[in-house]
């Protein structure tokens, strides 16, 4: 299968001040050397606890943040060092859907105008053509034509997210980074937005990087899933395989919380001891060793590599 996106050894480190004078600096290693790829028409789920670096990964791939190291290859082009101006042409094919639709819409701009503006920026100069496309997009995301003239505050949270989705689709992107797209919505409407995103992905052949802490949603949406812990990917596998047979002790603990997803299954919930260590000073060797019940001497001495364990399944653990 052809790759739409390939990320190699991606790092995003932030310098942080250590003392009042700002002279001594420490580094937060939010993303610390990840490799991943997404095929055309594929949904890759990215999961992990809050603060593991998954949103930073999405924003760095989109070049909203500059990477510290590594390579981002999108549709065969190395965009790692692209200028803001060069990135404008990339954004025609790569878009973002944020968690909070209210924050990503201009409160003074009518819904229809917010979408039309994107078309204008991307050089759709004919006004009638823009208006027609906006009507088409409203239709696609299940909004009524009369709502084109409304302001963001006149919509519900779910409707606002539909506007954001329509705006992301305006220029026919190939890849959408969905960063917790339903986390800010009422539980009652989350399923509607998830179904809308799934339907559009299939119908338009889109690729998604689907970032979420909600494992049920990720399982439903994704073809493959990558599990992230403290700035590293610890396991990737096809979604069914990962949820049926997680191999990394962290994935096992994380996924045990949704055991009831399969009726009749008896899988014990694994409670992780201790806090997530600081990304300023992560543990030596395996980063998960301070919370892993299988930790052995070599886990503190040697950092495990992401190993191929068959098919499309990779795991970063000395047990495998
Ligand atoms: Fe646990 Fe060691 Fe595997 Fe890390 S490498 S997950 S500490 S067994």
Short mmCIF file of C-alpha atoms in Angstrom, two decimals, residues 25-298:
data_model
loop_
_atom_site.label_atom_id
_atom_site.label_comp_id
_atom_site.label_asym_id
_atom_site.label_seq_id
_atom_site.Cartn_x
_atom_site.Cartn_y
_atom_site.Cartn_z
CA UNK A 25 17.58 25.12 31.06
CA UNK A 26 15.93 21.74 31.01
CA UNK A 27 14.21 20.06 28.12
CA UNK A 28 10.74 18.58 27.99
CA UNK A 29 10.94 15.64 25.59
CA UNK A 30 7.30 15.71 24.53
CA UNK A 31 7.91 13.59 21.42
CA UNK A 32 11.16 11.68 21.51
CA UNK A 33 11.93 9.78 18.35
CA UNK A 34 8.80 8.30 16.82
CA UNK A 35 8.38 6.47 13.55
CA UNK A 36 4.98 6.01 11.98
CA UNK A 37 3.26 5.91 8.63
CA UNK A 38 -0.27 6.19 7.27
CA UNK A 39 -1.37 4.63 4.00
CA UNK A 40 -3.75 6.27 1.52
CA UNK A 41 -7.32 5.70 2.73
CA UNK A 42 -6.19 4.42 6.13
CA UNK A 43 -7.14 5.51 9.64
CA UNK A 44 -4.30 5.34 12.15
CA UNK A 45 -5.44 5.74 15.76
CA UNK A 46 -2.98 7.28 18.21
CA UNK A 47 -3.72 6.53 21.87
CA UNK A 48 -2.10 7.07 25.24
CA UNK A 49 -2.66 8.80 28.55
CA UNK A 50 -2.97 12.55 28.72
CA UNK A 51 0.46 14.19 28.37
CA UNK A 52 2.05 11.28 26.46
CA UNK A 53 2.79 13.51 23.44
CA UNK A 54 0.03 12.48 21.03
CA UNK A 55 -1.34 15.98 20.37
CA UNK A 56 2.20 17.36 20.05
CA UNK A 57 2.84 14.62 17.49
CA UNK A 58 -0.20 15.71 15.44
CA UNK A 59 0.71 19.38 15.56
CA UNK A 60 4.34 18.72 14.67
CA UNK A 61 3.30 16.61 11.68
CA UNK A 62 1.15 19.54 10.55
CA UNK A 63 4.14 21.82 11.12
CA UNK A 64 2.14 23.98 13.52
CA UNK A 65 5.15 23.20 15.71
CA UNK A 66 8.66 22.97 14.35
CA UNK A 67 10.25 19.55 14.86
CA UNK A 68 13.46 19.37 16.88
CA UNK A 69 14.72 16.44 14.82
CA UNK A 70 13.51 13.84 12.34
CA UNK A 71 11.69 13.82 9.03
CA UNK A 72 8.09 14.31 7.90
CA UNK A 73 7.38 13.00 4.42
CA UNK A 74 3.95 13.83 3.03
CA UNK A 75 2.88 12.51 -0.36
CA UNK A 76 6.52 11.82 -1.20
CA UNK A 77 7.71 15.34 -0.29
CA UNK A 78 9.97 16.00 2.68
CA UNK A 79 8.12 18.88 4.39
CA UNK A 80 10.26 18.93 7.55
CA UNK A 81 11.94 22.21 6.69
CA UNK A 82 9.19 23.82 4.62
CA UNK A 83 8.65 27.53 5.24
CA UNK A 84 5.22 28.86 6.30
CA UNK A 85 4.69 29.92 2.67
CA UNK A 86 5.56 26.46 1.33
CA UNK A 87 3.26 24.86 3.91
CA UNK A 88 0.27 26.74 2.44
CA UNK A 89 0.25 24.41 -0.56
CA UNK A 90 0.54 21.39 1.77
CA UNK A 91 -2.51 22.50 3.78
CA UNK A 92 -4.63 21.99 0.71
CA UNK A 93 -4.04 18.26 1.18
CA UNK A 94 -3.55 18.05 4.96
CA UNK A 95 -6.05 19.53 7.40
CA UNK A 96 -6.74 19.54 11.14
CA UNK A 97 -9.89 19.09 13.20
CA UNK A 98 -9.42 20.40 16.73
CA UNK A 99 -10.99 19.23 19.96
CA UNK A 100 -12.84 22.47 20.68
CA UNK A 101 -14.95 23.65 17.72
CA UNK A 102 -15.91 26.90 19.45
CA UNK A 103 -12.28 27.94 19.87
CA UNK A 104 -11.44 27.16 16.25
CA UNK A 105 -14.27 29.29 14.79
CA UNK A 106 -14.26 33.07 14.60
CA UNK A 107 -17.27 34.18 16.72
CA UNK A 108 -17.85 37.18 14.42
CA UNK A 109 -17.96 35.16 11.22
CA UNK A 110 -21.09 33.48 9.89
CA UNK A 111 -20.75 29.72 9.33
CA UNK A 112 -21.01 29.96 5.55
CA UNK A 113 -18.43 32.75 5.39
CA UNK A 114 -15.99 30.80 7.58
CA UNK A 115 -15.93 28.02 4.99
CA UNK A 116 -15.96 30.32 1.99
CA UNK A 117 -12.90 32.11 3.36
CA UNK A 118 -10.90 28.84 3.23
CA UNK A 119 -11.83 28.41 -0.42
CA UNK A 120 -10.77 31.97 -1.16
CA UNK A 121 -7.40 31.47 0.56
CA UNK A 122 -6.90 28.36 -1.53
CA UNK A 123 -7.52 30.32 -4.71
CA UNK A 124 -11.10 29.48 -5.59
CA UNK A 125 -11.65 32.97 -6.98
CA UNK A 126 -15.10 32.55 -8.53
CA UNK A 127 -17.69 33.68 -5.96
CA UNK A 128 -20.55 31.62 -7.40
CA UNK A 129 -18.34 28.53 -7.39
CA UNK A 130 -17.40 29.17 -3.74
CA UNK A 131 -21.05 29.61 -2.71
CA UNK A 132 -22.02 26.39 -4.47
CA UNK A 133 -19.20 24.47 -2.82
CA UNK A 134 -20.17 25.80 0.63
CA UNK A 135 -23.77 24.61 0.07
CA UNK A 136 -22.46 21.21 -0.99
CA UNK A 137 -20.25 20.97 2.11
CA UNK A 138 -23.13 21.93 4.43
CA UNK A 139 -25.13 19.15 2.87
CA UNK A 140 -22.30 16.66 3.28
CA UNK A 141 -21.97 17.28 7.02
CA UNK A 142 -25.72 17.29 7.68
CA UNK A 143 -26.33 21.01 8.19
CA UNK A 144 -29.30 22.88 6.71
CA UNK A 145 -28.81 25.58 4.07
CA UNK A 146 -30.58 28.23 6.18
CA UNK A 147 -27.88 27.74 8.82
CA UNK A 148 -25.24 29.24 6.52
CA UNK A 149 -26.14 32.68 7.86
CA UNK A 150 -25.83 31.81 11.55
CA UNK A 151 -22.96 32.71 13.87
CA UNK A 152 -21.05 30.03 15.83
CA UNK A 153 -22.79 30.81 19.15
CA UNK A 154 -26.17 30.02 17.54
CA UNK A 155 -25.17 26.38 17.00
CA UNK A 156 -24.93 23.45 19.42
CA UNK A 157 -21.50 21.91 20.11
CA UNK A 158 -22.15 19.05 17.69
CA UNK A 159 -23.28 21.43 14.93
CA UNK A 160 -20.19 23.57 15.46
CA UNK A 161 -18.01 20.51 15.03
CA UNK A 162 -19.90 19.81 11.77
CA UNK A 163 -18.94 23.31 10.56
CA UNK A 164 -15.30 22.64 11.47
CA UNK A 165 -15.44 19.33 9.56
CA UNK A 166 -16.99 21.09 6.54
CA UNK A 167 -14.25 23.71 6.67
CA UNK A 168 -11.55 21.00 6.84
CA UNK A 169 -13.11 19.26 3.81
CA UNK A 170 -13.50 22.45 1.78
CA UNK A 171 -10.31 22.05 -0.25
CA UNK A 172 -10.56 18.26 -0.73
CA UNK A 173 -7.76 17.22 1.63
CA UNK A 174 -6.26 13.72 1.51
CA UNK A 175 -5.20 13.51 5.16
CA UNK A 176 -6.96 14.93 8.21
CA UNK A 177 -5.37 15.04 11.65
CA UNK A 178 -8.33 14.62 14.02
CA UNK A 179 -7.16 15.71 17.48
CA UNK A 180 -9.70 14.49 20.07
CA UNK A 181 -12.55 15.56 17.74
CA UNK A 182 -15.36 14.42 20.04
CA UNK A 183 -13.80 14.91 23.48
CA UNK A 184 -15.46 18.30 24.07
CA UNK A 185 -18.93 17.15 22.97
CA UNK A 186 -21.83 15.75 24.99
CA UNK A 187 -21.75 11.96 25.12
CA UNK A 188 -25.17 11.92 23.43
CA UNK A 189 -23.81 13.53 20.26
CA UNK A 190 -20.32 12.02 20.16
CA UNK A 191 -21.61 8.98 18.24
CA UNK A 192 -23.19 11.20 15.57
CA UNK A 193 -19.89 12.99 14.91
CA UNK A 194 -17.94 9.71 14.96
CA UNK A 195 -20.38 8.25 12.42
CA UNK A 196 -20.11 11.37 10.28
CA UNK A 197 -16.30 11.17 10.29
CA UNK A 198 -16.38 7.45 9.45
CA UNK A 199 -18.89 7.95 6.63
CA UNK A 200 -16.88 10.80 5.10
CA UNK A 201 -13.63 8.85 5.39
CA UNK A 202 -15.08 5.89 3.48
CA UNK A 203 -16.96 7.95 0.94
CA UNK A 204 -14.09 10.31 0.12
CA UNK A 205 -11.24 7.81 0.62
CA UNK A 206 -9.63 10.03 3.26
CA UNK A 207 -6.74 9.15 5.54
CA UNK A 208 -6.99 10.11 9.21
CA UNK A 209 -4.51 10.39 12.01
CA UNK A 210 -7.10 9.91 14.74
CA UNK A 211 -5.80 11.09 18.11
CA UNK A 212 -7.94 10.20 21.10
CA UNK A 213 -7.82 9.01 24.67
CA UNK A 214 -11.21 7.32 24.11
CA UNK A 215 -10.30 3.72 23.34
CA UNK A 216 -13.77 2.68 22.22
CA UNK A 217 -13.86 5.43 19.62
CA UNK A 218 -10.35 4.58 18.45
CA UNK A 219 -11.24 0.90 18.12
CA UNK A 220 -14.33 1.77 16.10
CA UNK A 221 -12.58 4.27 13.82
CA UNK A 222 -9.11 2.84 13.21
CA UNK A 223 -7.54 0.37 10.80
CA UNK A 224 -4.32 0.39 12.78
CA UNK A 225 -3.48 1.78 16.19
CA UNK A 226 -0.26 3.17 17.69
CA UNK A 227 0.10 3.28 21.48
CA UNK A 228 2.20 6.11 22.87
CA UNK A 229 3.87 6.37 26.27
CA UNK A 230 6.02 9.26 27.44
CA UNK A 231 6.99 10.50 23.98
CA UNK A 232 7.58 7.08 22.39
CA UNK A 233 5.46 4.64 20.44
CA UNK A 234 5.48 1.37 22.38
CA UNK A 235 3.25 -0.76 20.13
CA UNK A 236 1.51 -0.59 16.75
CA UNK A 237 -0.80 -3.19 15.24
CA UNK A 238 -4.02 -3.55 13.25
CA UNK A 239 -6.85 -2.39 15.51
CA UNK A 240 -8.48 -5.82 15.98
CA UNK A 241 -5.18 -7.48 16.72
CA UNK A 242 -4.12 -4.84 19.22
CA UNK A 243 -7.42 -4.89 21.09
CA UNK A 244 -7.54 -8.72 21.12
CA UNK A 245 -3.89 -9.36 21.84
CA UNK A 246 -1.95 -6.38 23.20
CA UNK A 247 1.66 -7.40 23.84
CA UNK A 248 3.24 -4.43 25.56
CA UNK A 249 2.51 -4.31 29.32
CA UNK A 250 1.42 -0.67 28.98
CA UNK A 251 -0.99 -1.48 26.13
CA UNK A 252 -2.33 -4.39 28.18
CA UNK A 253 -3.07 -2.08 31.12
CA UNK A 254 -4.51 0.69 28.94
CA UNK A 255 -6.77 -1.61 26.96
CA UNK A 256 -7.89 -3.65 29.98
CA UNK A 257 -10.09 -0.69 30.92
CA UNK A 258 -12.42 -1.50 28.01
CA UNK A 259 -12.67 -5.25 28.55
CA UNK A 260 -16.45 -5.07 28.52
CA UNK A 261 -16.38 -4.10 24.85
CA UNK A 262 -16.74 -7.79 23.95
CA UNK A 263 -19.79 -9.40 25.56
CA UNK A 264 -18.96 -12.32 27.82
CA UNK A 265 -15.23 -11.63 27.89
CA UNK A 266 -13.51 -11.83 31.24
CA UNK A 267 -10.41 -9.69 31.20
CA UNK A 268 -9.23 -8.26 34.48
CA UNK A 269 -8.70 -4.54 34.66
CA UNK A 270 -5.00 -3.82 35.22
CA UNK A 271 -4.43 -0.87 37.50
CA UNK A 272 -1.17 0.91 36.82
CA UNK A 273 0.80 1.87 39.90
CA UNK A 274 2.56 5.22 40.20
CA UNK A 275 2.52 8.41 38.22
CA UNK A 276 3.65 8.97 34.66
CA UNK A 277 7.32 10.06 35.02
CA UNK A 278 8.33 13.55 33.94
CA UNK A 279 9.19 13.96 30.26
CA UNK A 280 12.00 16.26 31.43
CA UNK A 281 13.83 13.35 32.96
CA UNK A 282 12.40 10.07 31.66
CA UNK A 283 13.59 6.77 33.19
CA UNK A 284 16.70 5.16 31.69
CA UNK A 285 16.25 2.14 29.43
CA UNK A 286 12.55 1.40 29.04
CA UNK A 287 10.48 4.44 29.94
CA UNK A 288 7.69 2.27 31.28
CA UNK A 289 9.91 0.34 33.71
CA UNK A 290 8.93 2.39 36.80
CA UNK A 291 5.33 1.18 36.40
CA UNK A 292 5.87 -2.24 34.84
CA UNK A 293 5.35 -5.37 36.91
CA UNK A 294 7.62 -7.37 34.58
CA UNK A 295 10.57 -4.97 34.82
CA UNK A 296 13.97 -6.69 35.01
CA UNK A 297 17.56 -5.50 35.26
CA UNK A 298 18.11 -4.97 31.54
#
